[in-house]
PDB file of C-alpha atoms in Angstrom:
ATOM      1  CA  MET A   1     -98.093  -0.619 -59.732  1.00 44.00           C
ATOM      2  CA  THR A   2     -94.476  -1.788 -61.003  1.00 47.00           C
ATOM      3  CA  ARG A   3     -93.080  -4.443 -59.735  1.00 53.00           C
ATOM      4  CA  LEU A   4     -89.046  -5.247 -59.822  1.00 47.00           C
ATOM      5  CA  PRO A   5     -87.451  -8.510 -60.510  1.00 50.00           C
ATOM      6  CA  PHE A   6     -86.006 -10.593 -57.118  1.00 47.00           C
ATOM      7  CA  ALA A   7     -82.297 -10.084 -59.089  1.00 48.00           C
ATOM      8  CA  ALA A   8     -82.858  -5.796 -59.215  1.00 48.00           C
ATOM      9  CA  LEU A   9     -83.413  -5.564 -55.553  1.00 44.00           C
ATOM     10  CA  PHE A  10     -80.772  -7.765 -54.265  1.00 47.00           C
ATOM     11  CA  LEU A  11     -78.215  -6.379 -56.364  1.00 46.00           C
ATOM     12  CA  ALA A  12     -79.853  -2.838 -54.564  1.00 49.00           C
ATOM     13  CA  SER A  13     -79.220  -4.225 -51.158  1.00 52.00           C
ATOM     14  CA  SER A  14     -76.032  -5.653 -51.434  1.00 50.00           C
ATOM     15  CA  LEU A  15     -74.146  -2.039 -53.149  1.00 49.00           C
ATOM     16  CA  ALA A  16     -76.077  -0.418 -50.191  1.00 50.00           C
ATOM     17  CA  ALA A  17     -74.636  -2.948 -48.108  1.00 48.00           C
ATOM     18  CA  PHE A  18     -70.702  -2.373 -49.206  1.00 49.00           C
ATOM     19  CA  PRO A  19     -69.980   1.174 -48.530  1.00 49.00           C
ATOM     20  CA  ALA A  20     -70.893   0.271 -44.930  1.00 49.00           C
ATOM     21  CA  ALA A  21     -69.125  -2.336 -44.176  1.00 48.00           C
ATOM     22  CA  ALA A  22     -66.133  -0.671 -45.827  1.00 47.00           C
ATOM     23  CA  GLN A  23     -66.813   2.315 -43.940  1.00 49.00           C
ATOM     24  CA  GLU A  24     -66.903   0.084 -40.344  1.00 50.00           C
ATOM     25  CA  THR A  25     -63.961  -1.053 -41.493  1.00 48.00           C
ATOM     26  CA  ASN A  26     -61.758   2.466 -42.055  1.00 54.00           C
ATOM     27  CA  THR A  27     -63.550   3.155 -38.398  1.00 51.00           C
ATOM     28  CA  VAL A  28     -62.318   0.338 -36.466  1.00 53.00           C
ATOM     29  CA  ASN A  29     -58.103   0.588 -38.460  1.00 59.00           C
ATOM     30  CA  ALA A  30     -58.280   4.201 -38.014  1.00 69.00           C
ATOM     31  CA  ASP A  31     -55.833   5.648 -35.416  1.00 78.00           C
ATOM     32  CA  LYS A  32     -57.833   8.162 -32.971  1.00 89.00           C
ATOM     33  CA  ILE A  33     -57.018  11.915 -33.786  1.00 91.00           C
ATOM     34  CA  ASN A  34     -57.525  14.874 -31.195  1.00 90.00           C
ATOM     35  CA  GLN A  35     -57.506  17.482 -32.555  1.00 92.00           C
ATOM     36  CA  VAL A  36     -56.827  21.136 -30.395  1.00 91.00           C
ATOM     37  CA  ILE A  37     -56.246  24.220 -30.218  1.00 91.00           C
ATOM     38  CA  ILE A  38     -53.862  26.165 -28.021  1.00 92.00           C
ATOM     39  CA  TYR A  39     -52.840  29.800 -27.407  1.00 93.00           C
ATOM     40  CA  GLY A  40     -49.169  31.421 -26.806  1.00 91.00           C
ATOM     41  CA  ASP A  41     -46.962  29.291 -24.970  1.00 90.00           C
ATOM     42  CA  ASP A  42     -49.389  26.587 -24.137  1.00 92.00           C
ATOM     43  CA  LYS A  43     -47.748  23.283 -24.145  1.00 92.00           C
ATOM     44  CA  CYS A  44     -49.123  20.854 -26.752  1.00 91.00           C
ATOM     45  CA  GLU A  45     -50.173  17.237 -25.073  1.00 88.00           C
ATOM     46  CA  GLN A  46     -47.374  14.679 -25.978  1.00 88.00           C
ATOM     47  CA  SER A  47     -49.505  11.479 -29.025  1.00 86.00           C
ATOM     48  CA  SER A  48     -49.556   8.084 -27.119  1.00 86.00           C
ATOM     49  CA  PRO A  49     -48.906   5.329 -29.320  1.00 84.00           C
ATOM     50  CA  ASP A  50     -52.837   5.136 -29.755  1.00 87.00           C
ATOM     51  CA  GLU A  51     -53.787   8.812 -29.862  1.00 89.00           C
ATOM     52  CA  ILE A  52     -52.170  11.032 -32.494  1.00 91.00           C
ATOM     53  CA  VAL A  53     -52.650  14.988 -31.250  1.00 91.00           C
ATOM     54  CA  VAL A  54     -52.450  17.477 -33.226  1.00 92.00           C
ATOM     55  CA  CYS A  55     -51.963  21.358 -32.310  1.00 93.00           C
ATOM     56  CA  ASN A  56     -52.993  24.254 -33.786  1.00 91.00           C
ATOM     57  CA  ARG A  57     -51.169  27.621 -31.860  1.00 91.00           C
ATOM     58  CA  LEU A  58     -52.811  30.915 -32.753  1.00 90.00           C
ATOM     59  CA  PRO A  59     -52.055  34.470 -30.433  1.00 91.00           C
ATOM     60  CA  GLU A  60     -51.991  34.717 -27.281  1.00 92.00           C
ATOM     61  CA  GLN A  61     -54.412  37.533 -27.955  1.00 90.00           C
ATOM     62  CA  ASP A  62     -57.073  35.932 -29.500  1.00 88.00           C
ATOM     63  CA  ARG A  63     -57.720  33.115 -26.416  1.00 89.00           C
ATOM     64  CA  TYR A  64     -61.209  35.084 -25.253  1.00 88.00           C
ATOM     65  CA  ARG A  65     -61.895  35.910 -28.735  1.00 85.00           C
ATOM     66  CA  VAL A  66     -64.690  34.438 -30.889  1.00 76.00           C
ATOM     67  CA  PRO A  67     -62.906  32.994 -33.610  1.00 74.00           C
ATOM     68  CA  GLN A  68     -62.331  34.360 -36.634  1.00 72.00           C
ATOM     69  CA  ILE A  69     -64.773  32.625 -38.808  1.00 66.00           C
ATOM     70  CA  PHE A  70     -66.898  34.301 -37.033  1.00 65.00           C
ATOM     71  CA  ARG A  71     -66.005  37.490 -36.452  1.00 71.00           C
ATOM     72  CA  GLY A  72     -68.635  39.872 -38.430  1.00 69.00           C
ATOM     73  CA  GLY A  73     -71.084  38.096 -39.021  1.00 65.00           C
ATOM     74  CA  ASP A  74     -71.962  35.057 -41.934  1.00 67.00           C
ATOM     75  CA  PRO A  75     -70.346  35.866 -44.656  1.00 67.00           C
ATOM     76  CA  LEU A  76     -73.135  34.393 -46.284  1.00 72.00           C
ATOM     77  CA  ASP A  77     -75.557  36.182 -44.712  1.00 74.00           C
ATOM     78  CA  PRO A  78     -77.603  38.819 -46.452  1.00 70.00           C
ATOM     79  CA  ARG A  79     -78.123  41.183 -44.143  1.00 69.00           C
ATOM     80  CA  ASN A  80     -73.621  40.949 -44.846  1.00 70.00           C
ATOM     81  CA  GLN A  81     -73.925  41.415 -48.478  1.00 74.00           C
ATOM     82  CA  ALA A  82     -72.874  44.804 -50.520  1.00 75.00           C
ATOM     83  CA  TRP A  83     -75.786  46.374 -52.426  1.00 79.00           C
ATOM     84  CA  LEU A  84     -75.265  45.599 -55.217  1.00 78.00           C
ATOM     85  CA  ASN A  85     -74.962  42.063 -54.877  1.00 77.00           C
ATOM     86  CA  ARG A  86     -78.424  42.792 -53.124  1.00 76.00           C
ATOM     87  CA  VAL A  87     -79.666  44.412 -56.296  1.00 78.00           C
ATOM     88  CA  THR A  88     -78.292  41.741 -58.118  1.00 74.00           C
ATOM     89  CA  SER A  89     -80.149  39.248 -56.427  1.00 70.00           C
ATOM     90  CA  MET A  90     -83.745  40.903 -56.260  1.00 71.00           C
ATOM     91  CA  GLU A  91     -83.022  41.212 -60.479  1.00 67.00           C
ATOM     92  CA  ARG A  92     -82.961  37.484 -60.463  1.00 65.00           C
ATOM     93  CA  VAL A  93     -85.828  37.264 -57.978  1.00 70.00           C
ATOM     94  CA  GLY A  94     -89.052  35.445 -60.710  1.00 70.00           C
ATOM     95  CA  ARG A  95     -85.912  34.629 -62.790  1.00 72.00           C
ATOM     96  CA  PHE A  96     -86.948  31.221 -64.642  1.00 77.00           C
ATOM     97  CA  GLY A  97     -85.898  29.803 -68.373  1.00 77.00           C
ATOM     98  CA  THR A  98     -82.477  29.327 -68.924  1.00 79.00           C
ATOM     99  CA  ASP A  99     -79.507  29.600 -66.601  1.00 79.00           C
ATOM    100  CA  SER A 100     -81.649  30.260 -63.741  1.00 80.00           C
ATOM    101  CA  CYS A 101     -81.407  26.613 -62.401  1.00 81.00           C
ATOM    102  CA  SER A 102     -85.512  26.388 -61.823  1.00 79.00           C
ATOM    103  CA  PRO A 103     -88.314  23.985 -62.614  1.00 78.00           C
ATOM    104  CA  VAL A 104     -90.424  26.759 -64.398  1.00 77.00           C
ATOM    105  CA  GLY A 105     -89.937  27.295 -67.516  1.00 77.00           C
ATOM    106  CA  LEU A 106     -87.815  26.142 -70.897  1.00 80.00           C
ATOM    107  CA  GLY A 107     -84.308  24.706 -69.512  1.00 79.00           C
ATOM    108  CA  GLY A 108     -85.170  26.691 -66.257  1.00 78.00           C
ATOM    109  CA  PHE A 109     -83.105  22.651 -64.942  1.00 79.00           C
ATOM    110  CA  THR A 110     -79.756  24.590 -66.068  1.00 84.00           C
ATOM    111  CA  GLY A 111     -77.675  26.891 -64.453  1.00 84.00           C
ATOM    112  CA  CYS A 112     -77.207  24.574 -61.853  1.00 87.00           C
ATOM    113  CA  THR A 113     -73.485  23.667 -61.797  1.00 87.00           C
ATOM    114  CA  GLN A 114     -73.232  27.327 -62.079  1.00 86.00           C
ATOM    115  CA  ALA A 115     -74.971  28.216 -58.981  1.00 85.00           C
ATOM    116  CA  LEU A 116     -73.220  24.910 -57.071  1.00 87.00           C
ATOM    117  CA  LEU A 117     -69.508  26.500 -57.872  1.00 89.00           C
ATOM    118  CA  ALA A 118     -70.305  29.663 -56.554  1.00 86.00           C
ATOM    119  CA  GLY A 119     -71.468  28.939 -53.854  1.00 85.00           C
ATOM    120  CA  ALA A 120     -68.445  26.410 -52.856  1.00 87.00           C
ATOM    121  CA  LYS A 121     -66.633  29.044 -54.056  1.00 88.00           C
ATOM    122  CA  ALA A 122     -68.197  31.628 -51.047  1.00 83.00           C
ATOM    123  CA  GLU A 123     -68.028  28.496 -48.323  1.00 83.00           C
ATOM    124  CA  ARG A 124     -64.001  28.130 -49.223  1.00 81.00           C
ATOM    125  CA  GLN A 125     -62.912  31.871 -48.717  1.00 77.00           C
ATOM    126  CA  ALA A 126     -64.643  31.561 -45.442  1.00 74.00           C
ATOM    127  CA  ALA A 127     -63.761  28.422 -43.937  1.00 72.00           C
ATOM    128  CA  ASP A 128     -61.272  28.216 -41.825  1.00 67.00           C
ATOM    129  CA  LYS A 129     -57.963  28.125 -42.868  1.00 71.00           C
ATOM    130  CA  THR A 130     -56.029  25.439 -41.195  1.00 74.00           C
ATOM    131  CA  ASP A 131     -54.665  22.530 -43.028  1.00 78.00           C
ATOM    132  CA  TRP A 132     -55.596  20.089 -40.471  1.00 81.00           C
ATOM    133  CA  GLN A 133     -55.056  17.319 -43.046  1.00 85.00           C
ATOM    134  CA  ALA A 134     -50.864  18.444 -43.442  1.00 87.00           C
ATOM    135  CA  MET A 135     -50.722  18.639 -39.469  1.00 86.00           C
ATOM    136  CA  ILE A 136     -52.153  14.900 -38.947  1.00 88.00           C
ATOM    137  CA  ALA A 137     -50.270  13.303 -41.858  1.00 88.00           C
ATOM    138  CA  ASP A 138     -46.745  15.751 -40.287  1.00 88.00           C
ATOM    139  CA  GLU A 139     -47.428  14.504 -36.547  1.00 87.00           C
ATOM    140  CA  ARG A 140     -48.058  10.614 -37.700  1.00 86.00           C
ATOM    141  CA  ALA A 141     -44.845  11.128 -39.772  1.00 87.00           C
ATOM    142  CA  LYS A 142     -43.163  12.244 -36.112  1.00 84.00           C
ATOM    143  CA  ARG A 143     -44.562   9.200 -34.112  1.00 82.00           C
ATOM    144  CA  LEU A 144     -42.984   6.799 -37.015  1.00 83.00           C
ATOM    145  CA  ALA A 145     -39.781   8.543 -37.422  1.00 81.00           C
ATOM    146  CA  GLY A 146     -40.044   7.968 -32.915  1.00 78.00           C
ATOM    147  CA  ILE A 147     -40.918   4.781 -33.377  1.00 81.00           C
ATOM    148  CA  ASP A 148     -37.820   3.884 -36.109  1.00 79.00           C
ATOM    149  CA  ALA A 149     -35.672   4.920 -33.494  1.00 80.00           C
ATOM    150  CA  ALA A 150     -36.462   3.063 -30.498  1.00 82.00           C
ATOM    151  CA  ALA A 151     -36.464   0.231 -32.488  1.00 84.00           C
ATOM    152  CA  ASP A 152     -33.153   0.879 -33.622  1.00 84.00           C
ATOM    153  CA  GLU A 153     -32.316   1.315 -29.708  1.00 87.00           C
ATOM    154  CA  VAL A 154     -33.397  -1.724 -28.411  1.00 88.00           C
ATOM    155  CA  GLU A 155     -32.113  -3.349 -31.553  1.00 90.00           C
ATOM    156  CA  ALA A 156     -28.455  -2.174 -30.324  1.00 90.00           C
ATOM    157  CA  ALA A 157     -28.955  -3.416 -26.590  1.00 91.00           C
ATOM    158  CA  VAL A 158     -30.409  -6.403 -28.061  1.00 92.00           C
ATOM    159  CA  VAL A 159     -26.630  -7.140 -30.053  1.00 92.00           C
ATOM    160  CA  ALA A 160     -24.373  -5.493 -27.172  1.00 92.00           C
ATOM    161  CA  GLU A 161     -26.183  -8.198 -24.939  1.00 92.00           C
ATOM    162  CA  GLU A 162     -25.642 -10.548 -27.253  1.00 93.00           C
ATOM    163  CA  LYS A 163     -22.213  -9.916 -27.118  1.00 92.00           C
ATOM    164  CA  ALA A 164     -21.299  -9.496 -23.567  1.00 92.00           C
ATOM    165  CA  LEU A 165     -23.138 -13.264 -23.088  1.00 92.00           C
ATOM    166  CA  ALA A 166     -20.743 -14.719 -25.540  1.00 92.00           C
ATOM    167  CA  GLU A 167     -17.609 -13.101 -24.316  1.00 92.00           C
ATOM    168  CA  ARG A 168     -18.602 -14.596 -20.375  1.00 91.00           C
ATOM    169  CA  GLN A 169     -19.323 -17.690 -21.837  1.00 91.00           C
ATOM    170  CA  LYS A 170     -16.036 -17.499 -23.757  1.00 89.00           C
ATOM    171  CA  ALA A 171     -14.503 -16.767 -20.316  1.00 88.00           C
ATOM    172  CA  ALA A 172     -16.280 -19.908 -18.067  1.00 88.00           C
ATOM    173  CA  GLU A 173     -14.867 -21.708 -20.637  1.00 87.00           C
ATOM    174  CA  GLU A 174     -11.407 -20.468 -20.646  1.00 85.00           C
ATOM    175  CA  LEU A 175     -11.407 -20.857 -17.334  1.00 86.00           C
ATOM    176  CA  GLU A 176     -12.545 -24.398 -17.361  1.00 85.00           C
ATOM    177  CA  ARG A 177      -9.933 -25.444 -19.535  1.00 83.00           C
ATOM    178  CA  GLN A 178      -7.048 -24.182 -16.958  1.00 82.00           C
ATOM    179  CA  ALA A 179      -8.853 -26.210 -14.385  1.00 82.00           C
ATOM    180  CA  SER A 180      -8.454 -29.178 -16.190  1.00 80.00           C
ATOM    181  CA  GLY A 181      -4.634 -28.352 -16.622  1.00 74.00           C
ATOM    182  CA  GLN A 182      -6.023 -28.605 -20.879  1.00 69.00           C
ATOM    183  CA  ALA A 183      -4.103 -26.178 -23.463  1.00 62.00           C
ATOM    184  CA  PRO A 184      -5.830 -22.828 -23.886  1.00 59.00           C
ATOM    185  CA  ALA A 185      -8.063 -23.087 -26.948  1.00 57.00           C
ATOM    186  CA  PRO A 186      -6.950 -21.180 -30.553  1.00 59.00           C
ATOM    187  CA  GLU A 187      -8.418 -17.789 -30.643  1.00 60.00           C
ATOM    188  CA  THR A 188     -10.953 -17.560 -33.718  1.00 57.00           C
ATOM    189  CA  PRO A 189     -11.183 -13.876 -35.406  1.00 55.00           C
ATOM    190  CA  ASP A 190     -14.323 -12.234 -35.385  1.00 56.00           C
ATOM    191  CA  VAL A 191     -15.621 -12.012 -39.105  1.00 51.00           C
ATOM    192  CA  ASP A 192     -18.449 -10.069 -40.725  1.00 54.00           C
ATOM    193  CA  ALA A 193     -20.835 -11.867 -42.487  1.00 51.00           C
ATOM    194  CA  GLY A 194     -20.078  -9.670 -45.148  1.00 52.00           C
ATOM    195  CA  ASP A 195     -16.856 -11.296 -45.616  1.00 57.00           C
ATOM    196  CA  LEU A 196     -17.992 -14.721 -45.773  1.00 55.00           C
ATOM    197  CA  PRO A 197     -17.341 -16.354 -49.373  1.00 59.00           C
ATOM    198  CA  VAL A 198     -20.025 -16.336 -51.747  1.00 56.00           C
ATOM    199  CA  PRO A 199     -20.397 -20.028 -53.006  1.00 60.00           C
ATOM    200  CA  PRO A 200     -20.713 -20.004 -56.521  1.00 60.00           C
ATOM    201  CA  LYS A 201     -23.541 -20.459 -58.579  1.00 59.00           C
ATOM    202  CA  LYS A 202     -24.728 -23.644 -60.464  1.00 55.00           C
TER     203      LYS A 202
END
């Protein structure tokens, strides 16, 4: 029985723990996403600050129909394959050796890459064509744009309130001077921060 050294076991356990920790962090920081399929003129729910709602609108006639991906049966089911494909598969029954992706025969391990690519291509063609990633990105951009607009409105309100407060304070000081018989204070023009002279560099 072969025994692994303690350092190798510690390294393997550490590497196995890193992906789990990263996945947990991503899960905590990730936005809550609600993917909804609506039909016709149905209303799409608005996104909230803690949830992104992405709606995929389909025609009204598809409301009570079987989804497109399931219509006509599974395209990967052998019963739905053309006779040419069936004959081709029957010709390959018992095939072994090079390019067979089989544990039997010389070079039987080869050909697995081609089989994997062919299966992935068939799955991609049969998969749903809805691009949820792009729709989520668009909804996230809309929400960020709304946040920026709301921040600009709040900032404008704060600036207006500060200006009104300064005017009220100035009016109160002027009333106090008039009540005490002092001369009115000279008016100082409003100076923008961009109009101030820039000190020379030393």
